[in-house]
CSV table of C-alpha atoms in Angstrom, one decimal:
chain,number,residue,atom,x,y,z
A,1,UNK,CA,0.0,0.0,0.0
A,2,UNK,CA,1.3,3.5,-0.9
A,3,UNK,CA,1.9,5.9,2.0
A,4,UNK,CA,-0.7,8.5,2.4
A,5,UNK,CA,0.4,12.2,2.0
A,6,UNK,CA,-0.1,12.9,5.7
A,7,UNK,CA,1.9,9.9,6.7
A,8,UNK,CA,4.7,10.7,4.2
A,9,UNK,CA,4.9,14.3,5.6
A,10,UNK,CA,5.0,13.0,9.1
A,11,UNK,CA,7.7,10.5,8.5
A,12,UNK,CA,10.9,11.8,10.1
A,13,UNK,CA,14.1,12.3,8.1
A,14,UNK,CA,17.1,10.2,8.7
A,15,UNK,CA,19.0,13.1,10.4
A,16,UNK,CA,16.1,14.2,12.6
A,17,UNK,CA,16.9,12.0,15.6
A,18,UNK,CA,16.7,12.5,19.4
A,19,UNK,CA,19.8,13.7,21.1
A,20,UNK,CA,20.1,10.3,22.9
A,21,UNK,CA,20.5,8.6,19.5
A,22,UNK,CA,23.3,11.1,18.5
A,23,UNK,CA,25.0,10.5,21.8
A,24,UNK,CA,24.9,6.8,21.3
A,25,UNK,CA,26.0,7.2,17.7
A,26,UNK,CA,29.0,9.3,18.7
A,27,UNK,CA,30.1,6.7,21.2
A,28,UNK,CA,29.6,4.1,18.5
A,29,UNK,CA,31.9,6.1,16.1
A,30,UNK,CA,34.6,6.1,18.7
A,31,UNK,CA,34.1,2.4,19.5
A,32,UNK,CA,34.5,1.5,15.8
A,33,UNK,CA,37.5,3.8,15.6
A,34,UNK,CA,39.2,1.3,17.9
A,35,UNK,CA,39.0,-1.3,15.1
A,36,UNK,CA,41.2,0.5,12.6
A,37,UNK,CA,43.1,2.7,15.1
A,38,UNK,CA,46.1,0.3,15.3
A,39,UNK,CA,46.4,-0.2,11.5
A,40,UNK,CA,48.9,2.6,10.9
A,41,UNK,CA,51.0,1.8,13.9
A,42,UNK,CA,51.2,-2.0,13.5
A,43,UNK,CA,54.7,-1.8,11.9
A,44,UNK,CA,55.8,0.7,14.6
A,45,UNK,CA,54.4,-1.6,17.4
A,46,UNK,CA,56.3,-4.6,15.8
A,47,UNK,CA,59.5,-2.5,15.7
A,48,UNK,CA,59.3,-1.0,19.2
A,49,UNK,CA,58.2,-4.2,21.0
A,50,UNK,CA,60.4,-6.4,18.8
A,51,UNK,CA,57.5,-8.6,17.6
A,52,UNK,CA,56.7,-10.4,14.4
A,53,UNK,CA,53.7,-9.5,12.3
A,54,UNK,CA,51.9,-12.6,13.5
A,55,UNK,CA,52.5,-11.7,17.1
A,56,UNK,CA,51.2,-8.1,16.4
A,57,UNK,CA,48.2,-9.5,14.6
A,58,UNK,CA,47.1,-10.9,17.9
A,59,UNK,CA,46.0,-7.4,18.8
A,60,UNK,CA,43.1,-8.0,16.4
A,61,UNK,CA,42.6,-11.7,17.2
A,62,UNK,CA,42.4,-11.2,21.0
A,63,UNK,CA,40.1,-8.2,20.5
A,64,UNK,CA,37.6,-9.9,18.2
A,65,UNK,CA,37.8,-13.3,19.9
A,66,UNK,CA,36.7,-11.8,23.2
A,67,UNK,CA,34.2,-9.6,21.4
A,68,UNK,CA,32.7,-12.6,19.8
A,69,UNK,CA,32.4,-14.7,22.9
A,70,UNK,CA,31.1,-11.8,25.0
A,71,UNK,CA,28.3,-11.3,22.5
A,72,UNK,CA,26.7,-14.3,24.0
A,73,UNK,CA,26.2,-12.6,27.3
A,74,UNK,CA,25.3,-9.1,26.2
A,75,UNK,CA,21.6,-9.7,26.0
A,76,UNK,CA,21.6,-11.6,29.3
A,77,UNK,CA,23.3,-8.6,31.0
A,78,UNK,CA,21.3,-5.8,29.3
A,79,UNK,CA,18.0,-7.5,30.0
A,80,UNK,CA,18.8,-7.5,33.7
A,81,UNK,CA,20.4,-4.1,34.2
A,82,UNK,CA,19.0,-2.2,31.2
A,83,UNK,CA,20.6,-1.0,28.0
A,84,UNK,CA,21.9,2.3,29.4
A,85,UNK,CA,23.8,0.7,32.2
A,86,UNK,CA,25.2,-2.0,29.9
A,87,UNK,CA,26.4,0.8,27.5
A,88,UNK,CA,28.1,2.6,30.3
A,89,UNK,CA,29.8,-0.5,31.7
A,90,UNK,CA,31.1,-1.2,28.3
A,91,UNK,CA,32.4,2.3,27.8
A,92,UNK,CA,34.1,2.2,31.2
A,93,UNK,CA,35.9,-1.0,30.3
A,94,UNK,CA,37.0,0.4,26.9
A,95,UNK,CA,38.4,3.6,28.7
A,96,UNK,CA,40.2,1.5,31.2
A,97,UNK,CA,41.8,-1.1,28.9
A,98,UNK,CA,42.6,1.4,26.1
A,99,UNK,CA,44.5,3.5,28.6
A,100,UNK,CA,46.3,0.4,30.0
A,101,UNK,CA,47.2,-0.6,26.4
A,102,UNK,CA,49.1,2.6,26.1
A,103,UNK,CA,51.3,1.7,29.0
A,104,UNK,CA,52.3,-1.8,27.6
A,105,UNK,CA,55.9,-2.7,27.6
A,106,UNK,CA,55.5,-6.1,25.8
A,107,UNK,CA,53.4,-7.4,23.0
A,108,UNK,CA,51.8,-9.9,25.5
A,109,UNK,CA,50.6,-7.1,27.7
A,110,UNK,CA,49.2,-5.2,24.7
A,111,UNK,CA,47.4,-8.3,23.5
A,112,UNK,CA,45.9,-8.9,26.9
A,113,UNK,CA,44.7,-5.3,27.3
A,114,UNK,CA,43.2,-5.4,23.8
A,115,UNK,CA,41.2,-8.5,25.0
A,116,UNK,CA,39.8,-6.5,27.9
A,117,UNK,CA,39.0,-3.7,25.4
A,118,UNK,CA,37.1,-6.3,23.3
A,119,UNK,CA,34.9,-7.2,26.3
A,120,UNK,CA,33.9,-3.6,26.8
A,121,UNK,CA,33.4,-3.2,23.0
A,122,UNK,CA,31.1,-6.2,22.9
A,123,UNK,CA,28.9,-4.9,25.7
A,124,UNK,CA,28.7,-1.5,24.0
A,125,UNK,CA,28.4,-2.5,20.3
A,126,UNK,CA,25.7,-5.1,20.7
A,127,UNK,CA,23.6,-3.0,23.0
A,128,UNK,CA,24.2,0.2,21.0
A,129,UNK,CA,22.5,-1.2,18.0
A,130,UNK,CA,19.4,-2.3,20.0
A,131,UNK,CA,19.3,1.1,21.8
A,132,UNK,CA,19.5,3.0,18.5
A,133,UNK,CA,16.9,0.8,16.9
A,134,UNK,CA,14.6,1.5,19.9
A,135,UNK,CA,15.1,5.2,20.1
A,136,UNK,CA,15.6,6.3,16.5
A,137,UNK,CA,12.9,8.0,14.4
A,138,UNK,CA,12.0,6.4,11.1
A,139,UNK,CA,12.0,2.7,12.1
A,140,UNK,CA,14.5,0.0,12.1
A,141,UNK,CA,15.9,0.7,8.6
A,142,UNK,CA,16.8,4.3,9.5
A,143,UNK,CA,18.4,3.1,12.8
A,144,UNK,CA,20.5,0.5,11.0
A,145,UNK,CA,21.7,3.0,8.4
A,146,UNK,CA,22.7,5.3,11.3
A,147,UNK,CA,24.5,2.5,13.0
A,148,UNK,CA,26.3,1.5,9.8
A,149,UNK,CA,27.1,5.2,9.2
A,150,UNK,CA,28.7,5.3,12.7
A,151,UNK,CA,30.6,2.1,11.8
A,152,UNK,CA,31.9,3.6,8.5
A,153,UNK,CA,32.8,7.0,10.0
A,154,UNK,CA,34.6,5.3,12.9
A,155,UNK,CA,36.5,2.9,10.7
A,156,UNK,CA,37.6,5.7,8.4
A,157,UNK,CA,38.6,8.1,11.2
A,158,UNK,CA,40.4,5.3,13.2
A,159,UNK,CA,43.4,5.0,10.9
A,160,UNK,CA,43.6,8.8,10.5
A,161,UNK,CA,43.6,9.4,14.2
A,162,UNK,CA,46.0,6.4,14.7
A,163,UNK,CA,48.4,7.9,12.1
A,164,UNK,CA,48.3,11.5,13.5
A,165,UNK,CA,48.8,10.4,17.1
A,166,UNK,CA,51.0,7.4,16.3
A,167,UNK,CA,53.4,9.6,14.4
A,168,UNK,CA,54.3,11.3,17.7
A,169,UNK,CA,54.4,8.0,19.7
A,170,UNK,CA,52.8,4.6,19.1
A,171,UNK,CA,51.2,4.8,22.6
A,172,UNK,CA,49.2,8.0,22.0
A,173,UNK,CA,46.4,6.5,19.9
A,174,UNK,CA,45.4,4.3,22.8
A,175,UNK,CA,45.4,7.2,25.2
A,176,UNK,CA,43.4,9.3,22.7
A,177,UNK,CA,40.8,6.5,22.4
A,178,UNK,CA,40.4,6.4,26.2
A,179,UNK,CA,39.8,10.2,26.3
A,180,UNK,CA,37.2,10.1,23.4
A,181,UNK,CA,35.4,7.2,25.0
A,182,UNK,CA,35.3,9.0,28.3
A,183,UNK,CA,33.5,11.9,26.4
A,184,UNK,CA,31.1,9.3,25.0
A,185,UNK,CA,30.4,8.0,28.5
A,186,UNK,CA,29.5,11.5,29.7
A,187,UNK,CA,27.2,12.1,26.7
A,188,UNK,CA,25.3,8.8,27.2
A,189,UNK,CA,25.2,9.4,31.0
A,190,UNK,CA,23.5,12.8,30.6
A,191,UNK,CA,21.5,12.5,27.3
A,192,UNK,CA,20.3,8.9,27.2
A,193,UNK,CA,17.2,8.1,29.3
A,194,UNK,CA,17.2,4.8,31.2
A,195,UNK,CA,16.0,2.1,28.8
A,196,UNK,CA,13.2,-0.2,30.0
A,197,UNK,CA,14.1,-3.8,30.8
A,198,UNK,CA,12.1,-6.5,29.0
A,199,UNK,CA,9.3,-8.1,30.9
A,200,UNK,CA,11.1,-11.4,30.6
A,201,UNK,CA,14.9,-11.4,31.1
A,202,UNK,CA,16.9,-12.9,28.2
A,203,UNK,CA,18.2,-16.4,28.9
A,204,UNK,CA,21.9,-17.0,28.6
A,205,UNK,CA,21.3,-19.6,25.9
A,206,UNK,CA,19.1,-17.3,23.8
A,207,UNK,CA,21.7,-16.2,21.2
A,208,UNK,CA,22.7,-19.8,20.5
A,209,UNK,CA,19.1,-21.0,20.3
A,210,UNK,CA,18.4,-18.1,17.9
A,211,UNK,CA,21.0,-19.5,15.5
A,212,UNK,CA,18.7,-22.5,15.1
A,213,UNK,CA,16.6,-20.3,12.8
A,214,UNK,CA,17.7,-21.2,9.2
A,215,UNK,CA,17.7,-17.6,8.0
A,216,UNK,CA,19.7,-16.2,10.9
A,217,UNK,CA,22.3,-19.1,10.8
A,218,UNK,CA,22.7,-18.7,7.0
A,219,UNK,CA,23.3,-14.9,7.5
A,220,UNK,CA,25.7,-15.4,10.4
A,221,UNK,CA,27.8,-18.2,8.8
A,222,UNK,CA,28.0,-16.4,5.5
A,223,UNK,CA,29.1,-13.3,7.4
A,224,UNK,CA,31.8,-15.4,9.1
A,225,UNK,CA,33.5,-16.1,5.8
A,226,UNK,CA,32.9,-12.6,4.6
A,227,UNK,CA,34.5,-11.1,7.8
A,228,UNK,CA,37.5,-13.3,7.3
A,229,UNK,CA,38.1,-11.6,4.0
A,230,UNK,CA,37.2,-8.2,5.4
A,231,UNK,CA,39.8,-8.4,8.2
A,232,UNK,CA,42.4,-9.9,6.0
A,233,UNK,CA,42.4,-6.5,4.2
A,234,UNK,CA,42.4,-4.6,7.4
A,235,UNK,CA,45.0,-6.5,9.4
A,236,UNK,CA,47.5,-7.7,6.8
A,237,UNK,CA,47.6,-4.9,4.3
A,238,UNK,CA,49.5,-2.4,6.6
A,239,UNK,CA,52.5,-4.8,6.4
A,240,UNK,CA,52.5,-5.1,2.6
A,241,UNK,CA,52.1,-1.3,1.9
A,242,UNK,CA,55.6,-0.6,3.2
A,243,UNK,CA,54.6,3.0,4.1
A,244,UNK,CA,55.0,5.1,7.2
A,245,UNK,CA,52.1,5.7,9.7
A,246,UNK,CA,50.8,8.7,7.7
A,247,UNK,CA,50.8,6.8,4.4
A,248,UNK,CA,49.0,3.8,5.9
A,249,UNK,CA,46.6,6.1,7.7
A,250,UNK,CA,45.6,8.0,4.6
A,251,UNK,CA,45.1,4.8,2.6
A,252,UNK,CA,42.8,3.4,5.2
A,253,UNK,CA,41.1,6.7,5.6
A,254,UNK,CA,40.2,6.5,1.9
A,255,UNK,CA,39.1,2.9,2.5
A,256,UNK,CA,36.9,3.9,5.4
A,257,UNK,CA,35.3,6.7,3.4
A,258,UNK,CA,34.3,4.2,0.8
A,259,UNK,CA,32.9,1.9,3.6
A,260,UNK,CA,30.8,4.8,5.0
A,261,UNK,CA,29.5,6.1,1.7
A,262,UNK,CA,28.5,2.7,0.3
A,263,UNK,CA,27.0,1.7,3.7
A,264,UNK,CA,24.8,4.7,4.0
A,265,UNK,CA,23.9,5.6,0.4
A,266,UNK,CA,24.7,2.8,-2.0
A,267,UNK,CA,23.5,-0.2,0.0
A,268,UNK,CA,19.9,1.0,0.8
A,269,UNK,CA,19.4,2.0,-2.8
A,270,UNK,CA,20.7,-1.3,-4.2
A,271,UNK,CA,18.7,-3.3,-1.7
A,272,UNK,CA,15.5,-1.6,-2.9
A,273,UNK,CA,16.4,-2.1,-6.6
A,274,UNK,CA,17.8,-5.7,-6.6
A,275,UNK,CA,17.2,-7.0,-3.1
A,276,UNK,CA,19.3,-7.7,0.0
A,277,UNK,CA,20.5,-11.1,-1.1
A,278,UNK,CA,21.6,-10.0,-4.5
A,279,UNK,CA,23.5,-7.1,-2.9
A,280,UNK,CA,25.4,-9.7,-0.9
A,281,UNK,CA,26.2,-11.7,-4.0
A,282,UNK,CA,27.4,-8.5,-5.8
A,283,UNK,CA,29.5,-7.3,-2.9
A,284,UNK,CA,31.1,-10.7,-2.3
A,285,UNK,CA,32.0,-11.0,-6.0
A,286,UNK,CA,33.5,-7.5,-6.0
A,287,UNK,CA,35.5,-8.3,-2.9
A,288,UNK,CA,36.9,-11.4,-4.7
A,289,UNK,CA,38.1,-9.1,-7.5
A,290,UNK,CA,39.9,-6.7,-5.1
A,291,UNK,CA,41.4,-9.5,-3.0
A,292,UNK,CA,42.9,-11.0,-6.2
A,293,UNK,CA,44.1,-7.5,-7.1
A,294,UNK,CA,45.8,-7.1,-3.7
A,295,UNK,CA,47.5,-10.5,-4.3
A,296,UNK,CA,48.8,-9.9,-7.8
A,297,UNK,CA,49.3,-6.1,-8.4
A,298,UNK,CA,52.2,-3.8,-7.6
A,299,UNK,CA,52.4,-1.2,-4.9
A,300,UNK,CA,50.1,1.4,-6.6
A,301,UNK,CA,47.6,-1.4,-7.4
A,302,UNK,CA,47.6,-2.5,-3.8
A,303,UNK,CA,46.7,1.1,-2.7
A,304,UNK,CA,43.9,1.3,-5.2
A,305,UNK,CA,42.5,-2.1,-4.4
A,306,UNK,CA,42.6,-1.4,-0.7
A,307,UNK,CA,40.7,1.8,-1.0
A,308,UNK,CA,38.1,0.4,-3.4
A,309,UNK,CA,37.6,-2.7,-1.3
A,310,UNK,CA,35.7,-0.4,1.1
A,311,UNK,CA,32.8,-0.3,-1.4
A,312,UNK,CA,31.9,-4.0,-1.2
A,313,UNK,CA,32.7,-4.1,2.5
A,314,UNK,CA,30.3,-1.2,3.1
A,315,UNK,CA,27.6,-2.8,1.0
A,316,UNK,CA,27.9,-6.1,2.9
A,317,UNK,CA,28.0,-4.4,6.3
A,318,UNK,CA,24.6,-2.9,5.8
A,319,UNK,CA,23.1,-5.8,3.9
A,320,UNK,CA,24.2,-8.4,6.5
A,321,UNK,CA,23.2,-6.3,9.5
A,322,UNK,CA,19.8,-5.6,8.1
A,323,UNK,CA,19.4,-9.3,7.2
A,324,UNK,CA,20.3,-10.4,10.7
A,325,UNK,CA,17.8,-8.0,12.2
A,326,UNK,CA,14.9,-8.8,9.8
A,327,UNK,CA,15.3,-12.5,8.7
A,328,UNK,CA,14.0,-14.1,11.9
A,329,UNK,CA,11.3,-13.5,14.5
A,330,UNK,CA,13.9,-13.4,17.4
A,331,UNK,CA,14.1,-10.2,19.4
A,332,UNK,CA,16.6,-7.9,17.7
A,333,UNK,CA,19.1,-7.8,20.6
A,334,UNK,CA,19.1,-11.7,20.7
A,335,UNK,CA,19.4,-11.9,16.9
A,336,UNK,CA,22.2,-9.3,17.0
A,337,UNK,CA,24.1,-11.2,19.7
A,338,UNK,CA,23.9,-14.6,17.9
A,339,UNK,CA,24.8,-13.1,14.6
A,340,UNK,CA,27.7,-11.1,15.9
A,341,UNK,CA,29.1,-14.0,17.9
A,342,UNK,CA,29.5,-16.0,14.7
A,343,UNK,CA,30.6,-13.2,12.3
A,344,UNK,CA,33.3,-11.8,14.7
A,345,UNK,CA,34.9,-15.2,14.8
A,346,UNK,CA,35.9,-14.5,11.2
A,347,UNK,CA,37.5,-11.2,12.3
A,348,UNK,CA,39.4,-13.1,15.1
A,349,UNK,CA,40.8,-15.8,12.8
A,350,UNK,CA,41.8,-13.8,9.8
A,351,UNK,CA,44.6,-11.6,11.3
A,352,UNK,CA,46.6,-14.4,12.9
A,353,UNK,CA,46.1,-17.1,10.3
A,354,UNK,CA,46.7,-14.6,7.5
A,355,UNK,CA,50.0,-13.4,8.9
A,356,UNK,CA,51.1,-16.9,9.6
A,357,UNK,CA,50.3,-18.0,6.1
A,358,UNK,CA,52.3,-15.0,4.8
A,359,UNK,CA,55.3,-15.8,6.9
A,360,UNK,CA,55.2,-19.4,5.7
A,361,UNK,CA,54.4,-18.9,2.0
A,362,UNK,CA,54.2,-15.3,0.6
A,363,UNK,CA,52.6,-11.9,1.1
A,364,UNK,CA,49.9,-12.8,-1.4
A,365,UNK,CA,48.7,-15.9,0.2
A,366,UNK,CA,46.3,-14.2,2.8
A,367,UNK,CA,44.5,-12.5,-0.1
A,368,UNK,CA,44.0,-15.7,-2.0
A,369,UNK,CA,42.5,-17.3,1.1
A,370,UNK,CA,40.3,-14.2,1.5
A,371,UNK,CA,39.1,-14.5,-2.0
A,372,UNK,CA,38.3,-18.2,-1.4
A,373,UNK,CA,36.3,-17.3,1.7
A,374,UNK,CA,34.2,-14.9,-0.3
A,375,UNK,CA,33.6,-17.7,-2.9
A,376,UNK,CA,32.5,-20.0,0.0
A,377,UNK,CA,30.2,-17.3,1.3
A,378,UNK,CA,28.5,-17.1,-2.1
A,379,UNK,CA,28.1,-20.9,-2.2
A,380,UNK,CA,26.5,-20.8,1.2
A,381,UNK,CA,24.0,-18.1,0.0
A,382,UNK,CA,23.1,-20.1,-3.1
A,383,UNK,CA,22.7,-23.5,-1.3
A,384,UNK,CA,20.6,-22.0,1.6
A,385,UNK,CA,18.8,-19.4,-0.4
A,386,UNK,CA,15.3,-20.6,0.6
A,387,UNK,CA,16.1,-19.6,4.2
A,388,UNK,CA,16.4,-16.0,3.1
A,389,UNK,CA,13.2,-15.7,1.1
A,390,UNK,CA,11.6,-13.7,3.9
A,391,UNK,CA,14.0,-10.8,3.1
A,392,UNK,CA,12.3,-10.4,-0.3
A,393,UNK,CA,9.2,-9.3,1.6
A,394,UNK,CA,11.2,-6.8,3.7
A,395,UNK,CA,12.8,-5.3,0.5
A,396,UNK,CA,9.4,-5.0,-1.1
A,397,UNK,CA,8.0,-3.2,1.9
A,398,UNK,CA,10.9,-0.8,1.9
A,399,UNK,CA,10.4,-0.2,-1.9
A,400,UNK,CA,6.7,0.6,-1.3
A,401,UNK,CA,7.5,3.0,1.5
A,402,UNK,CA,9.8,5.0,-0.7
A,403,UNK,CA,7.7,4.8,-3.8
A,404,UNK,CA,6.5,8.2,-5.2
A,405,UNK,CA,3.0,9.1,-4.2
A,406,UNK,CA,0.4,8.9,-6.9
A,407,UNK,CA,-0.6,12.2,-8.4
């Protein structure tokens, strides 16, 4: 059914959101900055702490492994103490462990503090999506676009901030993140109203049981392979660029801008035109092309492919997140926790195994494996396509909502 003129006029715009949503989105930007923050300083950390690339890659692995496992308890925690308190506990942990990471004298200490950082990040990120969805104007789609915009902006700014601060000292990006997260804590503490707890607390087993739904498990396990390829680009490329912190930071800033633009603008438009599942197919195929480019091209080609790989990554981030939220009848926080538990395992495995493969074989090997993972993801989508049929209805509903009103 077409929207009536009065309804269309009343529908809030994407940017007309309550202050509580913007406060949560700002903190989410800083949280996602932490993902790419270490990219420009990975070579400097390796040099200063006398570590190998595979040892330094554990900064990503410990962070995402703890993030993945902690996703299983986020719903259990937030349903008992409320979303606002969960966000604030997560932010406090990030502030604490980011600051401690800046004091590290060994790579082992740094890896351990990044694990604690990952715990805080899990409590914050999983809850932030649910809070934004609950508080945003314009429904779940607008909220997810805002969330993905925060992800894209955070991922793009992270390398830039890491480069600027890391050029002075490799410890400064960690201290800078702690300060920014403290600002986020104050904003949420003052602007976000206490979120109501559900009538029935979420059982600890809920995220795992939610993965019993065919659509959600298909989305999650496809995202696991996609995230392996995603974090191969993010974690291994700084070592093959052979550039200083500023150079690496600028390359990944360009990459992050592509992630943000494609997440917020290209993905929703393509979803309405060709459907969410076809967007996944298209983005995974493009990522295969760029992974092969990273494996085979020279230095300039590596820079171009790194930046352009942000386009399929941004498309997939939005498509997979919306699919996880809409494909099942599970409560969104539960679906988000189960989905993120599986997909972040890909982010945990890729940095360490990729660098180990590079040390054993060649610098190109991680990208070939990343391309293979994208191909496997496409196969999973094809084989289990019937489990995602409900997404066609969601795409049709969105297309109707945005259709021009009859004259």
